[in-house]
Amino acid sequence: MESNQKRRNLPTLLQLQYLRELEQMEVSRGFISLIAERCGVSHVAVSKYIKSCVESGILTEDYAFTEYGCTWLHGYLALIQELEGYLRDIGVPEQEISENVRTLVESTEQHTLQAMIHSHTRAQQKQTAKRRTWISEDFRKEVLQHGNCRVQFKLYRLNGTQRNAFSMANHGFDKRAYVLRSGEREYLELTIQDMNANSRVDGHLMCGHLETLKYEMDGLLQVAPLEDRRLRIPLEACRFHRGQGGELTGMIPVTLTCSVGRIHMPESTALLTFWM
């Protein structure tokens, strides 16, 4: 196994620890002995590996990290953390994780491990998307059972420092909102109304109404069509959460603009939340 590691130039966790210690100290006389002491190994073991790192371009002749060496080391350090998470995800007992990480790092190429982790992450994301789809389908079935139904809603600020603060856009919609079916699709329908606000510049009262509402669907920013002061957002663009009591809450981030006083009421973002 030792000859295999040399041939493939795979580091051991202990050797990576040498480099972590080196990165955190100033290189001066006796630094190799200090690393050996901290890692509990012999001076010869550290010296031999440090020299090999100079030969492979990880370190300069002055024992400073090259650009390649810095990227290489931190790539491995990040990989170790990702491997720990991956092993927990697949059910490896906590007491066995460290040994499994050591075995994987010391016997498998870095790019192979990264591909394995990324594949697992993509599979998790797909599974999460499926679960969201199932919840969406449940919600739509409930909507069909009730027919077109009225819902409650709130808009929360996304770009403020105060948590759960209401967005000013709350005042831009009539309180009557509905979930309804039109053709083969289900929508959240909102009705805009005139809104008033004092100018931040001169304090004068301004009147206007919301002009556009944008939302993301399938990775693209969409503009909700506005007709007769009503706009519709497809439910398939929303995400849903089912509470402990079985109630469903829909959520979608939106971007809004107002038709009056763009300087005073700029484009803003909000989290639109609605429930039956």
PDB file of C-alpha atoms in Angstrom:
ATOM      1  CA  MET A   1       0.000   0.000   0.000  1.00  0.00           C
ATOM      2  CA  GLU A   2       2.903   2.359   0.769  1.00  0.00           C
ATOM      3  CA  SER A   3       4.376   1.874  -2.723  1.00  0.00           C
ATOM      4  CA  ASN A   4       0.933   2.486  -4.238  1.00  0.00           C
ATOM      5  CA  GLN A   5       0.667   5.813  -2.416  1.00  0.00           C
ATOM      6  CA  LYS A   6       4.092   6.875  -3.629  1.00  0.00           C
ATOM      7  CA  ARG A   7       3.258   5.948  -7.209  1.00  0.00           C
ATOM      8  CA  ARG A   8       0.016   7.894  -7.178  1.00  0.00           C
ATOM      9  CA  ASN A   9       1.380  10.673  -4.950  1.00  0.00           C
ATOM     10  CA  LEU A  10      -1.582  10.463  -2.579  1.00  0.00           C
ATOM     11  CA  PRO A  11      -1.065  12.189   0.780  1.00  0.00           C
ATOM     12  CA  THR A  12      -1.880  10.668   4.128  1.00  0.00           C
ATOM     13  CA  LEU A  13      -3.971  12.623   6.626  1.00  0.00           C
ATOM     14  CA  LEU A  14      -0.853  12.965   8.754  1.00  0.00           C
ATOM     15  CA  GLN A  15       1.093  14.488   5.868  1.00  0.00           C
ATOM     16  CA  LEU A  16      -1.717  16.947   5.249  1.00  0.00           C
ATOM     17  CA  GLN A  17      -1.439  17.855   8.916  1.00  0.00           C
ATOM     18  CA  TYR A  18       2.272  18.622   8.410  1.00  0.00           C
ATOM     19  CA  LEU A  19       1.308  21.143   5.745  1.00  0.00           C
ATOM     20  CA  ARG A  20      -1.464  22.648   7.842  1.00  0.00           C
ATOM     21  CA  GLU A  21       1.034  23.234  10.644  1.00  0.00           C
ATOM     22  CA  LEU A  22       3.549  24.708   8.187  1.00  0.00           C
ATOM     23  CA  GLU A  23       0.934  27.087   6.774  1.00  0.00           C
ATOM     24  CA  GLN A  24       0.184  28.430  10.243  1.00  0.00           C
ATOM     25  CA  MET A  25       3.770  29.177  11.297  1.00  0.00           C
ATOM     26  CA  GLU A  26       6.673  31.311  10.227  1.00  0.00           C
ATOM     27  CA  VAL A  27       9.444  29.297   8.624  1.00  0.00           C
ATOM     28  CA  SER A  28      12.515  29.601  10.829  1.00  0.00           C
ATOM     29  CA  ARG A  29      15.273  27.388  12.105  1.00  0.00           C
ATOM     30  CA  GLY A  30      13.847  24.286  13.762  1.00  0.00           C
ATOM     31  CA  PHE A  31      10.408  24.520  12.123  1.00  0.00           C
ATOM     32  CA  ILE A  32      10.548  20.878  11.012  1.00  0.00           C
ATOM     33  CA  SER A  33      11.226  19.724  14.569  1.00  0.00           C
ATOM     34  CA  LEU A  34       8.315  21.841  15.778  1.00  0.00           C
ATOM     35  CA  ILE A  35       5.949  20.285  13.206  1.00  0.00           C
ATOM     36  CA  ALA A  36       7.179  16.812  14.156  1.00  0.00           C
ATOM     37  CA  GLU A  37       6.556  17.538  17.829  1.00  0.00           C
ATOM     38  CA  ARG A  38       3.029  18.851  17.205  1.00  0.00           C
ATOM     39  CA  CYS A  39       2.119  15.881  15.018  1.00  0.00           C
ATOM     40  CA  GLY A  40       3.774  13.258  17.223  1.00  0.00           C
ATOM     41  CA  VAL A  41       6.135  11.904  14.533  1.00  0.00           C
ATOM     42  CA  SER A  42       9.856  11.833  13.864  1.00  0.00           C
ATOM     43  CA  HIS A  43      11.896  14.687  12.442  1.00  0.00           C
ATOM     44  CA  VAL A  44      12.909  12.429   9.539  1.00  0.00           C
ATOM     45  CA  ALA A  45       9.291  11.748   8.499  1.00  0.00           C
ATOM     46  CA  VAL A  46       8.444  15.448   8.303  1.00  0.00           C
ATOM     47  CA  SER A  47      11.706  16.421   6.623  1.00  0.00           C
ATOM     48  CA  LYS A  48      11.331  13.750   3.953  1.00  0.00           C
ATOM     49  CA  TYR A  49       7.771  14.790   3.109  1.00  0.00           C
ATOM     50  CA  ILE A  50       8.554  18.516   3.064  1.00  0.00           C
ATOM     51  CA  LYS A  51      11.366  17.856   0.569  1.00  0.00           C
ATOM     52  CA  SER A  52       9.016  15.842  -1.633  1.00  0.00           C
ATOM     53  CA  CYS A  53       6.580  18.770  -1.614  1.00  0.00           C
ATOM     54  CA  VAL A  54       9.344  21.053  -2.870  1.00  0.00           C
ATOM     55  CA  GLU A  55      10.091  18.589  -5.669  1.00  0.00           C
ATOM     56  CA  SER A  56       6.415  18.311  -6.657  1.00  0.00           C
ATOM     57  CA  GLY A  57       5.838  22.082  -6.739  1.00  0.00           C
ATOM     58  CA  ILE A  58       3.665  22.329  -3.638  1.00  0.00           C
ATOM     59  CA  LEU A  59       6.360  24.336  -1.821  1.00  0.00           C
ATOM     60  CA  THR A  60       9.112  26.653  -3.016  1.00  0.00           C
ATOM     61  CA  GLU A  61      12.770  26.166  -2.111  1.00  0.00           C
ATOM     62  CA  ASP A  62      12.116  28.546   0.799  1.00  0.00           C
ATOM     63  CA  TYR A  63       9.242  26.326   2.003  1.00  0.00           C
ATOM     64  CA  ALA A  64       6.537  28.819   1.063  1.00  0.00           C
ATOM     65  CA  PHE A  65       3.379  27.522  -0.559  1.00  0.00           C
ATOM     66  CA  THR A  66       3.150  27.943  -4.308  1.00  0.00           C
ATOM     67  CA  GLU A  67      -0.174  28.961  -5.842  1.00  0.00           C
ATOM     68  CA  TYR A  68      -0.654  25.362  -6.926  1.00  0.00           C
ATOM     69  CA  GLY A  69       0.304  24.093  -3.467  1.00  0.00           C
ATOM     70  CA  CYS A  70      -2.149  26.382  -1.696  1.00  0.00           C
ATOM     71  CA  THR A  71      -4.974  25.287  -3.998  1.00  0.00           C
ATOM     72  CA  TRP A  72      -3.979  21.636  -3.639  1.00  0.00           C
ATOM     73  CA  LEU A  73      -3.869  21.735   0.175  1.00  0.00           C
ATOM     74  CA  HIS A  74      -7.119  23.618   0.651  1.00  0.00           C
ATOM     75  CA  GLY A  75      -8.794  21.383  -1.907  1.00  0.00           C
ATOM     76  CA  TYR A  76      -7.942  18.404   0.275  1.00  0.00           C
ATOM     77  CA  LEU A  77      -9.007  20.149   3.487  1.00  0.00           C
ATOM     78  CA  ALA A  78     -12.383  21.007   1.953  1.00  0.00           C
ATOM     79  CA  LEU A  79     -12.675  17.471   0.598  1.00  0.00           C
ATOM     80  CA  ILE A  80     -12.174  16.000   4.079  1.00  0.00           C
ATOM     81  CA  GLN A  81     -15.079  18.061   5.442  1.00  0.00           C
ATOM     82  CA  GLU A  82     -17.283  17.068   2.497  1.00  0.00           C
ATOM     83  CA  LEU A  83     -16.410  13.407   3.001  1.00  0.00           C
ATOM     84  CA  GLU A  84     -17.415  13.601   6.665  1.00  0.00           C
ATOM     85  CA  GLY A  85     -20.806  15.003   5.646  1.00  0.00           C
ATOM     86  CA  TYR A  86     -21.204  12.456   2.869  1.00  0.00           C
ATOM     87  CA  LEU A  87     -20.488   9.533   5.200  1.00  0.00           C
ATOM     88  CA  ARG A  88     -23.009  10.821   7.747  1.00  0.00           C
ATOM     89  CA  ASP A  89     -25.616  11.184   4.996  1.00  0.00           C
ATOM     90  CA  ILE A  90     -25.242   7.575   3.903  1.00  0.00           C
ATOM     91  CA  GLY A  91     -25.542   6.302   7.479  1.00  0.00           C
ATOM     92  CA  VAL A  92     -21.969   5.504   8.511  1.00  0.00           C
ATOM     93  CA  PRO A  93     -21.784   5.403  12.351  1.00  0.00           C
ATOM     94  CA  GLU A  94     -20.110   8.474  13.832  1.00  0.00           C
ATOM     95  CA  GLN A  95     -17.333   6.439  15.477  1.00  0.00           C
ATOM     96  CA  GLU A  96     -16.322   5.002  12.092  1.00  0.00           C
ATOM     97  CA  ILE A  97     -16.249   8.238  10.086  1.00  0.00           C
ATOM     98  CA  SER A  98     -12.658   9.291  10.845  1.00  0.00           C
ATOM     99  CA  GLU A  99     -11.214   5.930   9.800  1.00  0.00           C
ATOM    100  CA  ASN A 100     -13.342   5.848   6.661  1.00  0.00           C
ATOM    101  CA  VAL A 101     -12.207   9.353   5.698  1.00  0.00           C
ATOM    102  CA  ARG A 102      -8.577   8.332   6.206  1.00  0.00           C
ATOM    103  CA  THR A 103      -8.986   5.225   4.064  1.00  0.00           C
ATOM    104  CA  LEU A 104     -10.722   7.112   1.243  1.00  0.00           C
ATOM    105  CA  VAL A 105      -8.243  10.007   1.142  1.00  0.00           C
ATOM    106  CA  GLU A 106      -5.192   7.762   1.271  1.00  0.00           C
ATOM    107  CA  SER A 107      -6.378   5.271  -1.352  1.00  0.00           C
ATOM    108  CA  THR A 108      -8.530   7.204  -3.846  1.00  0.00           C
ATOM    109  CA  GLU A 109      -7.738  10.015  -6.267  1.00  0.00           C
ATOM    110  CA  GLN A 110      -9.021  13.438  -5.237  1.00  0.00           C
ATOM    111  CA  HIS A 111     -11.075  13.972  -8.419  1.00  0.00           C
ATOM    112  CA  THR A 112     -12.768  10.573  -7.955  1.00  0.00           C
ATOM    113  CA  LEU A 113     -13.842  11.457  -4.413  1.00  0.00           C
ATOM    114  CA  GLN A 114     -15.126  14.848  -5.553  1.00  0.00           C
ATOM    115  CA  ALA A 115     -17.140  13.229  -8.353  1.00  0.00           C
ATOM    116  CA  MET A 116     -18.626  10.761  -5.857  1.00  0.00           C
ATOM    117  CA  ILE A 117     -19.680  13.549  -3.476  1.00  0.00           C
ATOM    118  CA  HIS A 118     -21.096  15.731  -6.257  1.00  0.00           C
ATOM    119  CA  SER A 119     -23.098  12.795  -7.593  1.00  0.00           C
ATOM    120  CA  HIS A 120     -24.537  12.224  -4.106  1.00  0.00           C
ATOM    121  CA  THR A 121     -25.371  15.930  -3.765  1.00  0.00           C
ATOM    122  CA  ARG A 122     -27.177  15.982  -7.116  1.00  0.00           C
ATOM    123  CA  ALA A 123     -29.180  12.896  -6.129  1.00  0.00           C
ATOM    124  CA  GLN A 124     -30.202  14.611  -2.869  1.00  0.00           C
ATOM    125  CA  GLN A 125     -31.259  17.736  -4.745  1.00  0.00           C
ATOM    126  CA  LYS A 126     -33.388  15.682  -7.130  1.00  0.00           C
ATOM    127  CA  GLN A 127     -35.007  13.880  -4.197  1.00  0.00           C
ATOM    128  CA  THR A 128     -35.751  17.209  -2.509  1.00  0.00           C
ATOM    129  CA  ALA A 129     -37.296  18.502  -5.737  1.00  0.00           C
ATOM    130  CA  LYS A 130     -39.472  15.368  -5.925  1.00  0.00           C
ATOM    131  CA  ARG A 131     -40.665  15.881  -2.353  1.00  0.00           C
ATOM    132  CA  ARG A 132     -41.562  19.479  -3.175  1.00  0.00           C
ATOM    133  CA  THR A 133     -43.468  18.262  -6.225  1.00  0.00           C
ATOM    134  CA  TRP A 134     -45.408  15.774  -4.101  1.00  0.00           C
ATOM    135  CA  ILE A 135     -46.349  18.554  -1.670  1.00  0.00           C
ATOM    136  CA  SER A 136     -47.356  20.790  -4.596  1.00  0.00           C
ATOM    137  CA  GLU A 137     -49.561  18.037  -5.983  1.00  0.00           C
ATOM    138  CA  ASP A 138     -51.173  17.524  -2.561  1.00  0.00           C
ATOM    139  CA  PHE A 139     -51.882  21.228  -2.366  1.00  0.00           C
ATOM    140  CA  ARG A 140     -53.443  21.276  -5.836  1.00  0.00           C
ATOM    141  CA  LYS A 141     -55.672  18.351  -4.950  1.00  0.00           C
ATOM    142  CA  GLU A 142     -56.875  20.240  -1.898  1.00  0.00           C
ATOM    143  CA  VAL A 143     -57.546  23.297  -4.048  1.00  0.00           C
ATOM    144  CA  LEU A 144     -59.637  21.220  -6.457  1.00  0.00           C
ATOM    145  CA  GLN A 145     -61.620  19.816  -3.524  1.00  0.00           C
ATOM    146  CA  HIS A 146     -62.469  23.308  -2.333  1.00  0.00           C
ATOM    147  CA  GLY A 147     -62.839  24.833  -5.789  1.00  0.00           C
ATOM    148  CA  ASN A 148     -61.644  28.403  -6.129  1.00  0.00           C
ATOM    149  CA  CYS A 149     -60.879  29.463  -2.576  1.00  0.00           C
ATOM    150  CA  ARG A 150     -59.852  32.601  -0.759  1.00  0.00           C
ATOM    151  CA  VAL A 151     -56.453  32.686   0.949  1.00  0.00           C
ATOM    152  CA  GLN A 152     -54.677  34.932   3.413  1.00  0.00           C
ATOM    153  CA  PHE A 153     -51.287  36.392   2.489  1.00  0.00           C
ATOM    154  CA  LYS A 154     -48.444  38.558   3.737  1.00  0.00           C
ATOM    155  CA  LEU A 155     -45.320  39.990   2.136  1.00  0.00           C
ATOM    156  CA  TYR A 156     -42.155  40.036   4.240  1.00  0.00           C
ATOM    157  CA  ARG A 157     -39.074  42.107   3.537  1.00  0.00           C
ATOM    158  CA  LEU A 158     -36.065  40.144   2.275  1.00  0.00           C
ATOM    159  CA  ASN A 159     -33.471  42.897   2.273  1.00  0.00           C
ATOM    160  CA  GLY A 160     -34.040  44.421   5.695  1.00  0.00           C
ATOM    161  CA  THR A 161     -32.189  43.847   8.943  1.00  0.00           C
ATOM    162  CA  GLN A 162     -35.382  43.386  10.983  1.00  0.00           C
ATOM    163  CA  ARG A 163     -36.455  39.773  10.886  1.00  0.00           C
ATOM    164  CA  ASN A 164     -40.024  39.008   9.699  1.00  0.00           C
ATOM    165  CA  ALA A 165     -40.683  42.712   8.997  1.00  0.00           C
ATOM    166  CA  PHE A 166     -43.595  43.334   6.655  1.00  0.00           C
ATOM    167  CA  SER A 167     -42.853  44.717   3.221  1.00  0.00           C
ATOM    168  CA  MET A 168     -44.320  48.062   2.189  1.00  0.00           C
ATOM    169  CA  ALA A 169     -45.820  46.102  -0.744  1.00  0.00           C
ATOM    170  CA  ASN A 170     -48.391  44.718   1.713  1.00  0.00           C
ATOM    171  CA  HIS A 171     -50.296  47.960   1.191  1.00  0.00           C
ATOM    172  CA  GLY A 172     -50.262  47.537  -2.572  1.00  0.00           C
ATOM    173  CA  PHE A 173     -52.708  44.639  -2.690  1.00  0.00           C
ATOM    174  CA  ASP A 174     -56.359  44.214  -1.854  1.00  0.00           C
ATOM    175  CA  LYS A 175     -56.814  41.780   1.029  1.00  0.00           C
ATOM    176  CA  ARG A 176     -58.899  39.501  -1.181  1.00  0.00           C
ATOM    177  CA  ALA A 177     -56.634  36.907  -2.733  1.00  0.00           C
ATOM    178  CA  TYR A 178     -57.609  33.592  -4.272  1.00  0.00           C
ATOM    179  CA  VAL A 179     -56.173  30.273  -5.323  1.00  0.00           C
ATOM    180  CA  LEU A 180     -58.003  29.166  -8.446  1.00  0.00           C
ATOM    181  CA  ARG A 181     -57.808  26.915 -11.450  1.00  0.00           C
ATOM    182  CA  SER A 182     -57.855  28.241 -14.990  1.00  0.00           C
ATOM    183  CA  GLY A 183     -57.569  25.713 -17.792  1.00  0.00           C
ATOM    184  CA  GLU A 184     -54.969  23.124 -16.828  1.00  0.00           C
ATOM    185  CA  ARG A 185     -53.079  25.280 -14.315  1.00  0.00           C
ATOM    186  CA  GLU A 186     -53.567  26.583 -10.795  1.00  0.00           C
ATOM    187  CA  TYR A 187     -52.763  30.149  -9.809  1.00  0.00           C
ATOM    188  CA  LEU A 188     -52.520  32.521  -6.894  1.00  0.00           C
ATOM    189  CA  GLU A 189     -54.501  35.610  -7.913  1.00  0.00           C
ATOM    190  CA  LEU A 190     -53.838  38.991  -6.298  1.00  0.00           C
ATOM    191  CA  THR A 191     -55.560  42.310  -6.916  1.00  0.00           C
ATOM    192  CA  ILE A 192     -53.519  45.502  -6.791  1.00  0.00           C
ATOM    193  CA  GLN A 193     -54.820  48.678  -5.184  1.00  0.00           C
ATOM    194  CA  ASP A 194     -53.694  52.276  -4.891  1.00  0.00           C
ATOM    195  CA  MET A 195     -51.201  52.913  -2.142  1.00  0.00           C
ATOM    196  CA  ASN A 196     -49.927  56.038  -0.390  1.00  0.00           C
ATOM    197  CA  ALA A 197     -46.484  56.767   0.982  1.00  0.00           C
ATOM    198  CA  ASN A 198     -44.587  59.822   2.170  1.00  0.00           C
ATOM    199  CA  SER A 199     -41.548  60.796   0.116  1.00  0.00           C
ATOM    200  CA  ARG A 200     -38.241  60.184   1.867  1.00  0.00           C
ATOM    201  CA  VAL A 201     -36.892  63.297   0.109  1.00  0.00           C
ATOM    202  CA  ASP A 202     -39.431  66.038   0.810  1.00  0.00           C
ATOM    203  CA  GLY A 203     -42.056  64.295   2.947  1.00  0.00           C
ATOM    204  CA  HIS A 204     -44.860  64.925   0.430  1.00  0.00           C
ATOM    205  CA  LEU A 205     -47.593  62.329   0.146  1.00  0.00           C
ATOM    206  CA  MET A 206     -47.282  60.210  -3.011  1.00  0.00           C
ATOM    207  CA  CYS A 207     -49.990  58.052  -4.541  1.00  0.00           C
ATOM    208  CA  GLY A 208     -49.437  55.165  -6.894  1.00  0.00           C
ATOM    209  CA  HIS A 209     -49.829  51.455  -7.365  1.00  0.00           C
ATOM    210  CA  LEU A 210     -47.669  48.429  -7.938  1.00  0.00           C
ATOM    211  CA  GLU A 211     -46.612  48.233 -11.561  1.00  0.00           C
ATOM    212  CA  THR A 212     -44.831  44.885 -11.911  1.00  0.00           C
ATOM    213  CA  LEU A 213     -44.327  41.696  -9.955  1.00  0.00           C
ATOM    214  CA  LYS A 214     -41.586  39.287 -11.006  1.00  0.00           C
ATOM    215  CA  TYR A 215     -40.963  35.752  -9.800  1.00  0.00           C
ATOM    216  CA  GLU A 216     -38.591  32.929 -10.701  1.00  0.00           C
ATOM    217  CA  MET A 217     -39.721  29.718 -12.378  1.00  0.00           C
ATOM    218  CA  ASP A 218     -37.545  27.076 -14.046  1.00  0.00           C
ATOM    219  CA  GLY A 219     -34.492  29.261 -13.466  1.00  0.00           C
ATOM    220  CA  LEU A 220     -35.943  32.243 -15.370  1.00  0.00           C
ATOM    221  CA  LEU A 221     -37.348  35.531 -14.094  1.00  0.00           C
ATOM    222  CA  GLN A 222     -41.002  35.832 -15.115  1.00  0.00           C
ATOM    223  CA  VAL A 223     -43.307  38.857 -15.062  1.00  0.00           C
ATOM    224  CA  ALA A 224     -46.773  38.126 -13.695  1.00  0.00           C
ATOM    225  CA  PRO A 225     -49.350  39.252 -16.288  1.00  0.00           C
ATOM    226  CA  LEU A 226     -51.515  42.120 -15.086  1.00  0.00           C
ATOM    227  CA  GLU A 227     -55.103  42.467 -16.337  1.00  0.00           C
ATOM    228  CA  ASP A 228     -57.969  44.443 -14.783  1.00  0.00           C
ATOM    229  CA  ARG A 229     -55.700  45.130 -11.784  1.00  0.00           C
ATOM    230  CA  ARG A 230     -55.361  41.402 -11.182  1.00  0.00           C
ATOM    231  CA  LEU A 231     -52.168  39.404 -11.508  1.00  0.00           C
ATOM    232  CA  ARG A 232     -51.603  35.661 -11.354  1.00  0.00           C
ATOM    233  CA  ILE A 233     -48.658  33.576 -10.159  1.00  0.00           C
ATOM    234  CA  PRO A 234     -48.601  29.863 -11.157  1.00  0.00           C
ATOM    235  CA  LEU A 235     -48.642  27.598  -8.116  1.00  0.00           C
ATOM    236  CA  GLU A 236     -45.953  25.434  -9.713  1.00  0.00           C
ATOM    237  CA  ALA A 237     -43.520  28.334  -9.160  1.00  0.00           C
ATOM    238  CA  CYS A 238     -44.216  28.300  -5.408  1.00  0.00           C
ATOM    239  CA  ARG A 239     -42.765  26.186  -2.641  1.00  0.00           C
ATOM    240  CA  PHE A 240     -44.984  24.680   0.048  1.00  0.00           C
ATOM    241  CA  HIS A 241     -44.562  23.708   3.659  1.00  0.00           C
ATOM    242  CA  ARG A 242     -46.973  21.471   5.543  1.00  0.00           C
ATOM    243  CA  GLY A 243     -47.303  22.318   9.220  1.00  0.00           C
ATOM    244  CA  GLN A 244     -47.708  19.907  12.114  1.00  0.00           C
ATOM    245  CA  GLY A 245     -51.459  20.396  11.999  1.00  0.00           C
ATOM    246  CA  GLY A 246     -51.617  19.487   8.320  1.00  0.00           C
ATOM    247  CA  GLU A 247     -52.005  23.072   7.084  1.00  0.00           C
ATOM    248  CA  LEU A 248     -50.147  24.117   3.940  1.00  0.00           C
ATOM    249  CA  THR A 249     -48.307  27.396   3.476  1.00  0.00           C
ATOM    250  CA  GLY A 250     -47.123  28.576   0.071  1.00  0.00           C
ATOM    251  CA  MET A 251     -44.062  30.801  -0.368  1.00  0.00           C
ATOM    252  CA  ILE A 252     -42.371  32.556  -3.271  1.00  0.00           C
ATOM    253  CA  PRO A 253     -39.776  35.387  -3.435  1.00  0.00           C
ATOM    254  CA  VAL A 254     -40.971  38.274  -5.607  1.00  0.00           C
ATOM    255  CA  THR A 255     -39.525  41.504  -6.989  1.00  0.00           C
ATOM    256  CA  LEU A 256     -41.834  44.523  -7.193  1.00  0.00           C
ATOM    257  CA  THR A 257     -41.835  47.988  -8.729  1.00  0.00           C
ATOM    258  CA  CYS A 258     -44.223  50.920  -8.194  1.00  0.00           C
ATOM    259  CA  SER A 259     -45.622  53.160 -10.927  1.00  0.00           C
ATOM    260  CA  VAL A 260     -44.982  56.373  -8.987  1.00  0.00           C
ATOM    261  CA  GLY A 261     -41.822  57.838  -7.512  1.00  0.00           C
ATOM    262  CA  ARG A 262     -39.207  55.299  -8.602  1.00  0.00           C
ATOM    263  CA  ILE A 263     -36.532  57.341  -6.829  1.00  0.00           C
ATOM    264  CA  HIS A 264     -38.512  57.239  -3.599  1.00  0.00           C
ATOM    265  CA  MET A 265     -39.961  53.723  -3.986  1.00  0.00           C
ATOM    266  CA  PRO A 266     -37.297  51.679  -5.793  1.00  0.00           C
ATOM    267  CA  GLU A 267     -37.501  48.074  -6.937  1.00  0.00           C
ATOM    268  CA  SER A 268     -37.695  45.848  -3.873  1.00  0.00           C
ATOM    269  CA  THR A 269     -37.791  42.171  -3.022  1.00  0.00           C
ATOM    270  CA  ALA A 270     -40.176  40.406  -0.674  1.00  0.00           C
ATOM    271  CA  LEU A 271     -41.235  36.934   0.395  1.00  0.00           C
ATOM    272  CA  LEU A 272     -44.872  36.364  -0.539  1.00  0.00           C
ATOM    273  CA  THR A 273     -46.464  33.879   1.884  1.00  0.00           C
ATOM    274  CA  PHE A 274     -50.038  32.631   1.602  1.00  0.00           C
ATOM    275  CA  TRP A 275     -52.259  30.106   3.334  1.00  0.00           C
ATOM    276  CA  MET A 276     -55.901  28.950   3.399  1.00  0.00           C
TER     277      MET A 276
END
